[in-house]
Coordinates of C-alpha atoms and ligand atoms in Angstrom, one line a residue:
X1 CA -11.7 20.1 31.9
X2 CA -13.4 20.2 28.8
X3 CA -16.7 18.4 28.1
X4 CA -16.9 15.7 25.8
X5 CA -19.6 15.6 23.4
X6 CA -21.4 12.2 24.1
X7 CA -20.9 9.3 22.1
X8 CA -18.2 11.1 19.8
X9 CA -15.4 8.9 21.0
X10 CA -14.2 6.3 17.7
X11 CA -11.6 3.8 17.3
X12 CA -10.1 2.8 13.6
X13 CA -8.2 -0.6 12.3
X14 CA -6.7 -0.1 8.7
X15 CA -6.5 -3.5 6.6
X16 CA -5.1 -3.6 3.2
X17 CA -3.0 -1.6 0.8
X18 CA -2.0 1.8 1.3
X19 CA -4.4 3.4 -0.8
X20 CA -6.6 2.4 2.7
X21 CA -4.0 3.9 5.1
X22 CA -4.0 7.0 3.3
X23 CA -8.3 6.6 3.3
X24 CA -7.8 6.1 7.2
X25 CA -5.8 9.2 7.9
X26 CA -8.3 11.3 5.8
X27 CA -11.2 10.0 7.8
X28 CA -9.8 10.2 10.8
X29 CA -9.2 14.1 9.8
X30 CA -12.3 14.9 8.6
X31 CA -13.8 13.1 11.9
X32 CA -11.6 14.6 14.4
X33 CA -13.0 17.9 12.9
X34 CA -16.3 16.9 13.1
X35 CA -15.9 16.8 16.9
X36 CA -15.0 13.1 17.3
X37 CA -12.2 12.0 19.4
X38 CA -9.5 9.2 18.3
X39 CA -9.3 6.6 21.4
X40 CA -6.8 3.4 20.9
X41 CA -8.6 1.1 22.8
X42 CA -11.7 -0.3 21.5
X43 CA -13.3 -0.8 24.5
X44 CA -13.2 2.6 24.8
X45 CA -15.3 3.5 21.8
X46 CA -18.7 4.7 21.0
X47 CA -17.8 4.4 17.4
X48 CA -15.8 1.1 16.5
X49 CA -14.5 1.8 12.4
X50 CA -12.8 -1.1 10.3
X51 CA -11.2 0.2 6.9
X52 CA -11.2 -3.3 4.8
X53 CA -9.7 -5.3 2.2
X54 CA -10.7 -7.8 -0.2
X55 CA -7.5 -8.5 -2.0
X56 CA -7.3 -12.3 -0.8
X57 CA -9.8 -14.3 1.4
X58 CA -7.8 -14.2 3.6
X59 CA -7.8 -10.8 4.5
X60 CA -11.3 -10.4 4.4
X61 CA -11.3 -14.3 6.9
X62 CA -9.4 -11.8 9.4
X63 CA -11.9 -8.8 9.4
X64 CA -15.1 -11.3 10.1
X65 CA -13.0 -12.9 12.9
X66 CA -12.7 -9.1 14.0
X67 CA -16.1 -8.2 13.4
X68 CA -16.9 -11.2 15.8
X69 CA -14.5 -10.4 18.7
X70 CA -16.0 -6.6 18.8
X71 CA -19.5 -8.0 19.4
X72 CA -19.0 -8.6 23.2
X73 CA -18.6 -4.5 23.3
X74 CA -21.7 -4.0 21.4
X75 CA -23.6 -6.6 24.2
X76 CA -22.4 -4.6 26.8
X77 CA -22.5 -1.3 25.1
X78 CA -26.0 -1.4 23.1
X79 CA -25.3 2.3 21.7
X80 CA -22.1 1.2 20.0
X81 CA -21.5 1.5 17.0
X82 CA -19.6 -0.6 14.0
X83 CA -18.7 0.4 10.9
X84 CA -16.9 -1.5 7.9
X85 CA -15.6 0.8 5.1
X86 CA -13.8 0.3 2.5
X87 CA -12.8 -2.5 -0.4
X88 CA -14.9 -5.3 1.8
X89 CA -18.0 -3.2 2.4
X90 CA -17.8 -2.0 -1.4
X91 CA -17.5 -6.0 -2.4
X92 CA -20.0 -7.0 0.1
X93 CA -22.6 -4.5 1.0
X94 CA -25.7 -5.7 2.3
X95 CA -24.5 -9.1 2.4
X96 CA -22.3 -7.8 5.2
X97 CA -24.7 -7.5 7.5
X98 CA -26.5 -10.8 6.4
X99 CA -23.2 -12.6 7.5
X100 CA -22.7 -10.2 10.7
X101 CA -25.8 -8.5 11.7
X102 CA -24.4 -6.0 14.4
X103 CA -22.7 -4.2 12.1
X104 CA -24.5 -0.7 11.7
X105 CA -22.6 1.0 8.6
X106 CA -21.4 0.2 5.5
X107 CA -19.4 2.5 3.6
X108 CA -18.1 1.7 0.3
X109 CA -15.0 2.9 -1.5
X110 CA -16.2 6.2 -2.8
X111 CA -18.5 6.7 0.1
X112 CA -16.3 6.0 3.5
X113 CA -15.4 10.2 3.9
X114 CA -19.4 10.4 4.5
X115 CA -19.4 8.5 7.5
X116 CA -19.2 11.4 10.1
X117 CA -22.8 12.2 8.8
X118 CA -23.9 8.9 8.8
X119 CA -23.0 8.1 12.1
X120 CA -24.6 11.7 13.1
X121 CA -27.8 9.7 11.8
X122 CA -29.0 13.0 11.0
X123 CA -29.0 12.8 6.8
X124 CA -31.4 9.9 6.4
X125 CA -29.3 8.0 4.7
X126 CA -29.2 4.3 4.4
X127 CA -26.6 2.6 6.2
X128 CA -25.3 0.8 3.3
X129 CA -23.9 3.1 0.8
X130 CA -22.1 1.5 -2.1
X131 CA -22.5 4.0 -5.1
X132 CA -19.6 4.6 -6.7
X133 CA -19.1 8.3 -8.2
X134 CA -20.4 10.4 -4.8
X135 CA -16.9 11.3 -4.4
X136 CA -15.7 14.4 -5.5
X137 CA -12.0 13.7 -6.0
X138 CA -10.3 16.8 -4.9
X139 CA -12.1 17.8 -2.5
X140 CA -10.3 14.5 -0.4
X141 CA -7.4 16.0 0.9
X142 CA -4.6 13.7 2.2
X143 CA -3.4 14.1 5.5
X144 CA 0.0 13.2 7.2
X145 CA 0.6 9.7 8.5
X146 CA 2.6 11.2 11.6
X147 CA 5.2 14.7 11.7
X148 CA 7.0 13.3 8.8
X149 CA 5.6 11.7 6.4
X150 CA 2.6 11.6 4.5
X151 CA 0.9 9.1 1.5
X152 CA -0.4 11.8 -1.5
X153 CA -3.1 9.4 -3.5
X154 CA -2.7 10.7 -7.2
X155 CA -5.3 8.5 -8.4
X156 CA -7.9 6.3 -7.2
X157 CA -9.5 3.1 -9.0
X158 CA -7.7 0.6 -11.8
X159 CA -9.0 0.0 -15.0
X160 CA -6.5 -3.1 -15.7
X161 CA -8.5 -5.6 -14.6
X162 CA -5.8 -8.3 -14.1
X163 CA -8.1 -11.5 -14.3
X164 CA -7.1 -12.1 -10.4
X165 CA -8.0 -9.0 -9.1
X166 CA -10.6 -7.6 -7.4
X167 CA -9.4 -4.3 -6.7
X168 CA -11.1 -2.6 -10.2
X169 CA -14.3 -4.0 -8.9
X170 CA -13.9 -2.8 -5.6
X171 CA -12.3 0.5 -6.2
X172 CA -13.9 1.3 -9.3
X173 CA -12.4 3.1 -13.0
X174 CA -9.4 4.8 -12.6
X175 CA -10.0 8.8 -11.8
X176 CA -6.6 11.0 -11.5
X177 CA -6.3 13.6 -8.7
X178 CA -6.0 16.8 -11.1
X179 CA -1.9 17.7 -11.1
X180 CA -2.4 21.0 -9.4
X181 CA -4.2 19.9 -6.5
X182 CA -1.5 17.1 -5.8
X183 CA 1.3 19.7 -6.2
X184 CA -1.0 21.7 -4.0
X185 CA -1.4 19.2 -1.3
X186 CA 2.2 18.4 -1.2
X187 CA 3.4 21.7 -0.6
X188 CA 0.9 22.0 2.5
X189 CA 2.0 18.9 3.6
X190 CA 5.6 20.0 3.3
X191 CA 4.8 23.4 4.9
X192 CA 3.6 21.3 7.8
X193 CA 6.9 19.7 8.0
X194 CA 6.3 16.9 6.1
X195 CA 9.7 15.6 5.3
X196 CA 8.8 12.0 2.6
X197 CA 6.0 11.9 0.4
X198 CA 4.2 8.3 -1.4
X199 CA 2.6 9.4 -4.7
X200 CA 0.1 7.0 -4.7
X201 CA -2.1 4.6 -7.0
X202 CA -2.7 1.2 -8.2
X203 CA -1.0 2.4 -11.3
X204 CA 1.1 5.7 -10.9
X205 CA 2.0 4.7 -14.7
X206 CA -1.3 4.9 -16.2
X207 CA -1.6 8.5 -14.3
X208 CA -3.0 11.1 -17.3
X209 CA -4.6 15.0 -16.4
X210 CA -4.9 16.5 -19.6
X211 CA -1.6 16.7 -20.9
X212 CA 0.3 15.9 -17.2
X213 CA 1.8 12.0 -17.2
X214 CA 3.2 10.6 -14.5
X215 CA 6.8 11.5 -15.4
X216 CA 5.9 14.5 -15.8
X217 CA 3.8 15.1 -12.7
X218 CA 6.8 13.6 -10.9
X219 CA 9.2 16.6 -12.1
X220 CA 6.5 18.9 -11.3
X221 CA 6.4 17.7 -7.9
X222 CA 9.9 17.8 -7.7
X223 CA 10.6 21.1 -9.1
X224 CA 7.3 23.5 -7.3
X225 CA 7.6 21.8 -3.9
X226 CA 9.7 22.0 -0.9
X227 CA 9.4 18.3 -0.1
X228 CA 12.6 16.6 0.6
X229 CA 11.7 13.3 -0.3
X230 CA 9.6 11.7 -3.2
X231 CA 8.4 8.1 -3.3
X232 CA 5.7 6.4 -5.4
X233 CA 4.1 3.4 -5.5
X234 CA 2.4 0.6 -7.5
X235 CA 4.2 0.5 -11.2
X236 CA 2.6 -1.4 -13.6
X237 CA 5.7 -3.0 -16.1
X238 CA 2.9 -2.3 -19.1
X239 CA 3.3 1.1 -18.7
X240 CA 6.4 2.1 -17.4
X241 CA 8.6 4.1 -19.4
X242 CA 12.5 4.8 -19.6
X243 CA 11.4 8.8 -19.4
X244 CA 10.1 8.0 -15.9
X245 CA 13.8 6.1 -15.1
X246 CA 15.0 9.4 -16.7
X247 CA 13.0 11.8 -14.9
X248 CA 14.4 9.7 -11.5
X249 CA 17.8 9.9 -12.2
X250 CA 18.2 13.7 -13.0
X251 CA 16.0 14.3 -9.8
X252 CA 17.8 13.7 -6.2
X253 CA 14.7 14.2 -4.7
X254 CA 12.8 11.4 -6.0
X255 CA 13.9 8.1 -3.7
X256 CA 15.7 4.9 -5.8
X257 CA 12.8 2.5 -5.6
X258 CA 10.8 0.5 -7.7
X259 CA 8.3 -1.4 -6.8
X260 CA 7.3 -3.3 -9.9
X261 CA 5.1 -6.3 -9.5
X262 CA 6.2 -9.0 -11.6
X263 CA 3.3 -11.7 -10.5
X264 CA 4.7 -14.3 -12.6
X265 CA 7.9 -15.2 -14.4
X266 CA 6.1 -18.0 -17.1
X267 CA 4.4 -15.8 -20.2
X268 CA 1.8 -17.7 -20.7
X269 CA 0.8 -17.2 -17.0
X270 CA 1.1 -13.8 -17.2
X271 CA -1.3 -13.6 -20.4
X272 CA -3.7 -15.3 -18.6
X273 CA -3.5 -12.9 -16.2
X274 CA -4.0 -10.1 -18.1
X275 CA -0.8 -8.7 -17.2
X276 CA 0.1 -7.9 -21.3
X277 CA 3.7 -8.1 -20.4
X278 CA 6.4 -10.3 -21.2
X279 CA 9.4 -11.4 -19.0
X280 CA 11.3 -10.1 -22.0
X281 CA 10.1 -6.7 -21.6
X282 CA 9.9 -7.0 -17.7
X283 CA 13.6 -7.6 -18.2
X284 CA 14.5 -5.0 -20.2
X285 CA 12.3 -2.4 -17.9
X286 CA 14.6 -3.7 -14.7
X287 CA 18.1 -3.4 -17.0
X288 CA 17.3 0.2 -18.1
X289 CA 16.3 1.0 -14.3
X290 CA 19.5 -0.5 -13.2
X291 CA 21.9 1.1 -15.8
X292 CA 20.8 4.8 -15.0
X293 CA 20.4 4.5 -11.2
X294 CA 23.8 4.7 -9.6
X295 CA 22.4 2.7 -6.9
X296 CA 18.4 1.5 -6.6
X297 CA 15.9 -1.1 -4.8
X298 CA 13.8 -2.9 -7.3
X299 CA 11.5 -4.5 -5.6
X300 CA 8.3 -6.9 -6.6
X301 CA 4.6 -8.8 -6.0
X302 CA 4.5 -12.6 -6.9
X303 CA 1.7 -14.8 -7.0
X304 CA 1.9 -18.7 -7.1
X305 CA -0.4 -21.3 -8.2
X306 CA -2.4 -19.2 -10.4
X307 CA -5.1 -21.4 -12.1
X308 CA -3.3 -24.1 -14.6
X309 CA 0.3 -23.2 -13.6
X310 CA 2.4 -26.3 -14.3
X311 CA 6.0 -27.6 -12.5
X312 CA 7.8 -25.6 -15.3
X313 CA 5.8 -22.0 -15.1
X314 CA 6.2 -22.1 -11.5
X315 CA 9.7 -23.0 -12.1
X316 CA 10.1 -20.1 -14.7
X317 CA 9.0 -18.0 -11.4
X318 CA 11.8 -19.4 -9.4
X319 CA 14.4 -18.3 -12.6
X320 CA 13.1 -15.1 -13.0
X321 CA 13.4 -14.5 -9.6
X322 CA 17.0 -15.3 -9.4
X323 CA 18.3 -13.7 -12.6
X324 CA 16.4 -10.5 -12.0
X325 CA 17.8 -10.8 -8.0
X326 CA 14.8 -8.6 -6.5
X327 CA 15.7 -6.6 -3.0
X328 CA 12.6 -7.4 -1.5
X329 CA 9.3 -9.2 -2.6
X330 CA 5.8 -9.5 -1.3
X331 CA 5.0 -13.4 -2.2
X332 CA 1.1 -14.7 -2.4
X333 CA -0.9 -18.2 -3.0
X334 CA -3.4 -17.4 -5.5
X335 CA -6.8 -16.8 -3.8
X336 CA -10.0 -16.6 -5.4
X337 CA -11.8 -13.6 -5.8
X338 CA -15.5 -14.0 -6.6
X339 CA -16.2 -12.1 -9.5
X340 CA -13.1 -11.6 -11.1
X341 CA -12.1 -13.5 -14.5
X342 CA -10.1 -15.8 -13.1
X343 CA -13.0 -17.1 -10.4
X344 CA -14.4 -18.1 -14.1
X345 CA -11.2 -20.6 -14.5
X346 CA -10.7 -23.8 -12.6
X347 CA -9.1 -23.4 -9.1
X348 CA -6.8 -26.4 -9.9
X349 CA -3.6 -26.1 -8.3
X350 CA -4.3 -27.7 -5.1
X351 CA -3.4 -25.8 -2.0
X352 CA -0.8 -28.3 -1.0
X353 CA 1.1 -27.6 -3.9
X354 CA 0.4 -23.7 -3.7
X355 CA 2.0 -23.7 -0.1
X356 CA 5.0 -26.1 -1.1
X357 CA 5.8 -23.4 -4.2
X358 CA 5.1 -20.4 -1.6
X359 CA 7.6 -21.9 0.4
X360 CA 10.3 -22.5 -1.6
X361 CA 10.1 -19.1 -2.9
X362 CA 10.0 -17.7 -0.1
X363 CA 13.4 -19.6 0.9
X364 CA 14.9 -18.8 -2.4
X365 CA 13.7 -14.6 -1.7
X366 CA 15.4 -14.5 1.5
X367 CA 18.4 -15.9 0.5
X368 CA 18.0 -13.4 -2.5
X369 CA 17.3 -10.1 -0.3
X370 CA 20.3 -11.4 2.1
X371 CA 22.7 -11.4 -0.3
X372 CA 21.2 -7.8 -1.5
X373 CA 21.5 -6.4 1.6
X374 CA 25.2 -8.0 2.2
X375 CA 26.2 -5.4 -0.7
X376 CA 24.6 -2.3 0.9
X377 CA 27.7 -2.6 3.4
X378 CA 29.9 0.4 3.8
X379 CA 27.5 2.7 2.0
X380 CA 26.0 5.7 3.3
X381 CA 22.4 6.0 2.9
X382 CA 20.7 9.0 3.8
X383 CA 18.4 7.5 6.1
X384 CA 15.0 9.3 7.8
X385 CA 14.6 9.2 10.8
X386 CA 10.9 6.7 12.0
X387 CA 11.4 6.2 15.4
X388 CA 12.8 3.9 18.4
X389 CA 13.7 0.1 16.5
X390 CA 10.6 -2.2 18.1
X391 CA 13.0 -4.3 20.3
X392 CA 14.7 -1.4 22.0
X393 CA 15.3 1.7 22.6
X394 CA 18.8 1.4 22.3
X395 CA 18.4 1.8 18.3
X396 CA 16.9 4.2 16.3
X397 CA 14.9 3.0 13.1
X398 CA 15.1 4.8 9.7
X399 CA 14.5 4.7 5.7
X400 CA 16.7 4.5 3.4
X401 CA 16.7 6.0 0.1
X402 CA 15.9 2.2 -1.0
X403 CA 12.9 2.3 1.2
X404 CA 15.3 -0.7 3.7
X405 CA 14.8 -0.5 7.3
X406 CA 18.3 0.3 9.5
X407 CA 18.7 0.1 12.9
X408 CA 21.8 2.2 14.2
X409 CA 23.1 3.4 18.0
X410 CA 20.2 6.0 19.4
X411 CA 22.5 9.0 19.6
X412 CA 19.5 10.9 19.8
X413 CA 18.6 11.3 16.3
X414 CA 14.7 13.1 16.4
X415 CA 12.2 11.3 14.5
X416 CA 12.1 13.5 11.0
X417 CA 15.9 13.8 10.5
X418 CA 17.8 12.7 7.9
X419 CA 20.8 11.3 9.0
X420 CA 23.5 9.6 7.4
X421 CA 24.1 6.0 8.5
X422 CA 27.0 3.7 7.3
X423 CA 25.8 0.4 7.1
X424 CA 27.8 -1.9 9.1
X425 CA 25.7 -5.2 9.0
X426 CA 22.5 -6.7 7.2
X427 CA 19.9 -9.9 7.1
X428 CA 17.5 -10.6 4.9
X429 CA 14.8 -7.8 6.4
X430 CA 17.4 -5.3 8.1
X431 CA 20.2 -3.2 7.5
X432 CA 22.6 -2.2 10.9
X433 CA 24.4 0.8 10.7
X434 CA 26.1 3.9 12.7
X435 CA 25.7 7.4 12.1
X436 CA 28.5 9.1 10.4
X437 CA 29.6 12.9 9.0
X438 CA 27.9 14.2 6.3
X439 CA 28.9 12.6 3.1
X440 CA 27.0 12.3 -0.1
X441 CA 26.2 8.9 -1.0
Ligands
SAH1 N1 -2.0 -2.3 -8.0 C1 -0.9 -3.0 -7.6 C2 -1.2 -3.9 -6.4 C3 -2.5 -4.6 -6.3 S1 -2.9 -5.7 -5.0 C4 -0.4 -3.8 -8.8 O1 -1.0 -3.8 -9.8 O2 0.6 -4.4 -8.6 C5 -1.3 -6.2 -4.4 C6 -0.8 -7.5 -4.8 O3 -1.7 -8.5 -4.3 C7 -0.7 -7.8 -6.3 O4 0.4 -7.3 -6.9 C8 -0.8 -9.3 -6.3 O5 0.5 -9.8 -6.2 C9 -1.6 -9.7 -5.1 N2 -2.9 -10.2 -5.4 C10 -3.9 -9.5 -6.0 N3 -5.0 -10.4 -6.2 C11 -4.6 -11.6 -5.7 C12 -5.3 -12.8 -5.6 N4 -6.5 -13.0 -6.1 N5 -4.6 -13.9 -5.1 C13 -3.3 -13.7 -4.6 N6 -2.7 -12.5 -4.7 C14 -3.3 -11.5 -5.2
SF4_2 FE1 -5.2 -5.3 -9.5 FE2 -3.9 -5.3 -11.8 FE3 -5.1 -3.1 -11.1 FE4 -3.0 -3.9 -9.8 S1 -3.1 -3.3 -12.0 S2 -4.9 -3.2 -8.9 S3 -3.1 -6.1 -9.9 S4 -6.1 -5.0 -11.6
F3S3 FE1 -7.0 -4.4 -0.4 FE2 -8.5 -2.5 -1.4 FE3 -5.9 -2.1 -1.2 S1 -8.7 -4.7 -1.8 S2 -5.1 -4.2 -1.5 S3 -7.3 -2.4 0.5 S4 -7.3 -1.3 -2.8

């Protein structure tokens, strides 16, 4: 048997976005080669890690009620450690430990890939590290998320500053990966069997290397790789251009979805957001995307209740959401975020009204993504492979080219295939399908 290095073993939970999965599979890289080993229970740890996020309160409510739970391992385990990385420990720093005081490290955004040293404790650093600008971008390689597939973060940081976000604060400017290294890093994920790639960044739209944009860098990746599939994730409408729907159409390789956060469907809501986009041009963005793609997946981010929305803005929401007809939609309650503009502006929807308008959204979504999914039947979608479905093992779960979950017969289809699947059946969250012979869809 081989002996364990004491106190090496660590434990990570990932919160958030996934900017912060992709953070977490680095880490856990770059600690695994440091001589740390990855356990899955926590009790099991020397090292217990949290990876946050700040995006709503809520999110950062759960990792204090988190933080809390773990203490009874620290009581029994006094050489434990805890660590909070990430968007909450950027937002928070020393205040974290104020509000939880067995917590030993705080890593911030641009600072979290330095924790195997830190917990080493042989630098003689301080335990709360919230610099920005210690990073040195490509030297963060990203790492598969299992055999198949594998989140490439193009850039990091967002200088949009949408008046409800915190992410800018907490993530810092925007600073692009250089082109090469992505392309780079893409082939060696591919050459490790990497099947699906996510080009990643708060705004893939915005993405700029000297003379690369993201179109561009797209068909680069496309063209000098062997990776099968491309996907890419957040667009900003603002910046979206009809030679990126262009560059997705002539390129099989790059998957038919959009995810384009709308947030609001009232203008005046969305200037106050900083959002410098109109539902006029948000329209026109989502026709153009629909009238070159044979067959694509828009889907969106909405908030509700943003400070000052009336009946009728809310209700402009409600039309937008129908006209446009959206496949799928993350929905929010405005939430506010110290520090941001909008914290500035009166808070004065009151909740109850925020929930009621969640809800009703959320009714008229489902209903929406439903009907969406009712006209995927007897198509064959191209659909890569994940895993076992989470209710049996019966069914085998895969992607779609529209990024939709299916569920179809296990006929032993390994995890990492493609396969084709007819669907057969849908709800609002799942398509149902069977494998059939190879056709092009
Ligand atoms: N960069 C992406 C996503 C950022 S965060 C983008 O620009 O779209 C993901 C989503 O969280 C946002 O699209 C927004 O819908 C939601 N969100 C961000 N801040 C929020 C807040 N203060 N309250 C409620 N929802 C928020
Ligand atoms: Fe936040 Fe806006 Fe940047 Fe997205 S684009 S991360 S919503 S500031
Ligand atoms: Fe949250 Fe940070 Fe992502 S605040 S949404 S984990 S960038």
């Amino acid at each position: 048997m081989n002996e364990v290095v004491k106190n090496n073993k660590f434990h990570i939970t990932t919160f958030g976005c996934q900017m912060n999965l992709a953070d977490s599979s680095t880490l856990v890289a770059t600690l695994l080669t440091r001589g740390y080993q990855r356990v899955y229970e926590e009790k099991e740890a020397d090292l217990i890690i949290f990876n946050t996020c700040s995006v709503r309160e809520k999110a950062e409510e759960r990792v204090f009620g988190r933080l809390w739970e773990v203490y009874k391992y620290k009581k029994e385990k006094p050489d434990l450690k805890i660590a909070v990385v990430g968007c909450m420990a950027q937002r928070l720093g020393e205040k974290l430990i104020e509000k939880v005081p067995h917590v030993d490290f705080v890593l911030g955004t641009d600072r979290l890939f330095e924790l195997p040293e830190v917990a080493r404790g042989n630098n003689g650093y301080h335990p709360v590290m919230t610099a920005f600008g210690h990073e040195n971008m490509d030297a963060i390689k990203p790492v598969r998320e299992n055999d198949f597939s594998g989140f490439v973060t193009i850039s990091r940081g967002c200088d949009n500053y949408c008046t409800y976000c915190i992410v800018p604060y907490v993530r810092g400017r925007e600073r692009a990966h250089s082109a090469d290294s992505i392309v780079e890093n893409v082939q060696r994920l591919a050459d490790e069997g990497v099947v699906e790639i996510m080009l990643l960044g708060q705004n893939v739209n915005s993405y700029r290397w000297h003379d690369t944009d993201f179109p561009e860098l797209l068909e680069r990746v496309a063209a000098e790789t062997d990776i099968r599939r491309i996907r890419y994730m957040t667009s900003h409408p603002k910046d979206l251009s009809n030679r990126l729907v262009d560059v997705m159409a002539d390129n099989e390789k790059i998957m038919p979805h959009v995810h384009l956060p709308l947030q609001s469907g009232a203008d005046r809501i969305l200037e106050r957001m900083g959002r410098k986009y109109t539902i006029e041009h948000y329209n026109k963005i989502v026709d153009y995307i629909r009238s070159r793609l044979d067959y694509v997946a828009v889907t969106t981010d909405l908030i509700v209740g943003f400070p000052s929305e009336t009946e009728a803005e809310y209700e402009a929401t409600l039309r937008a959401v129908s006209d446009i007809q959206f496949d799928s939609a993350f929905m929010f309650r405005y939430s506010v975020r110290p520090g941001t503009i909008a914290a500035e502006y009166d808070d004065d929807v009151p909740e109850a009204d925020k929930i009621r308008r969640l809800n009703k959204l959320i009714d008229l979504q489902q209903k929406i993504s439903f009907e969406r999914n009712q006209r995927e039947l007897g198509r064959v979608c191209y659909s890569l492979v994940e895993g076992f479905s989470r209710r049996s093992e019966e069914f085998s779960r895969a992607r779609t080219e529209g990024n939709k979950i299916v569920l179809f017969k296990n006929g032993g289809a390994a995890p990492g295939t493609v396969v084709p699947v007819k669907i057969t059946g849908a709800d609002a969250f799942t398509l149902h399908g069977e494998i059939v012979e190879e056709v092009r869809c």
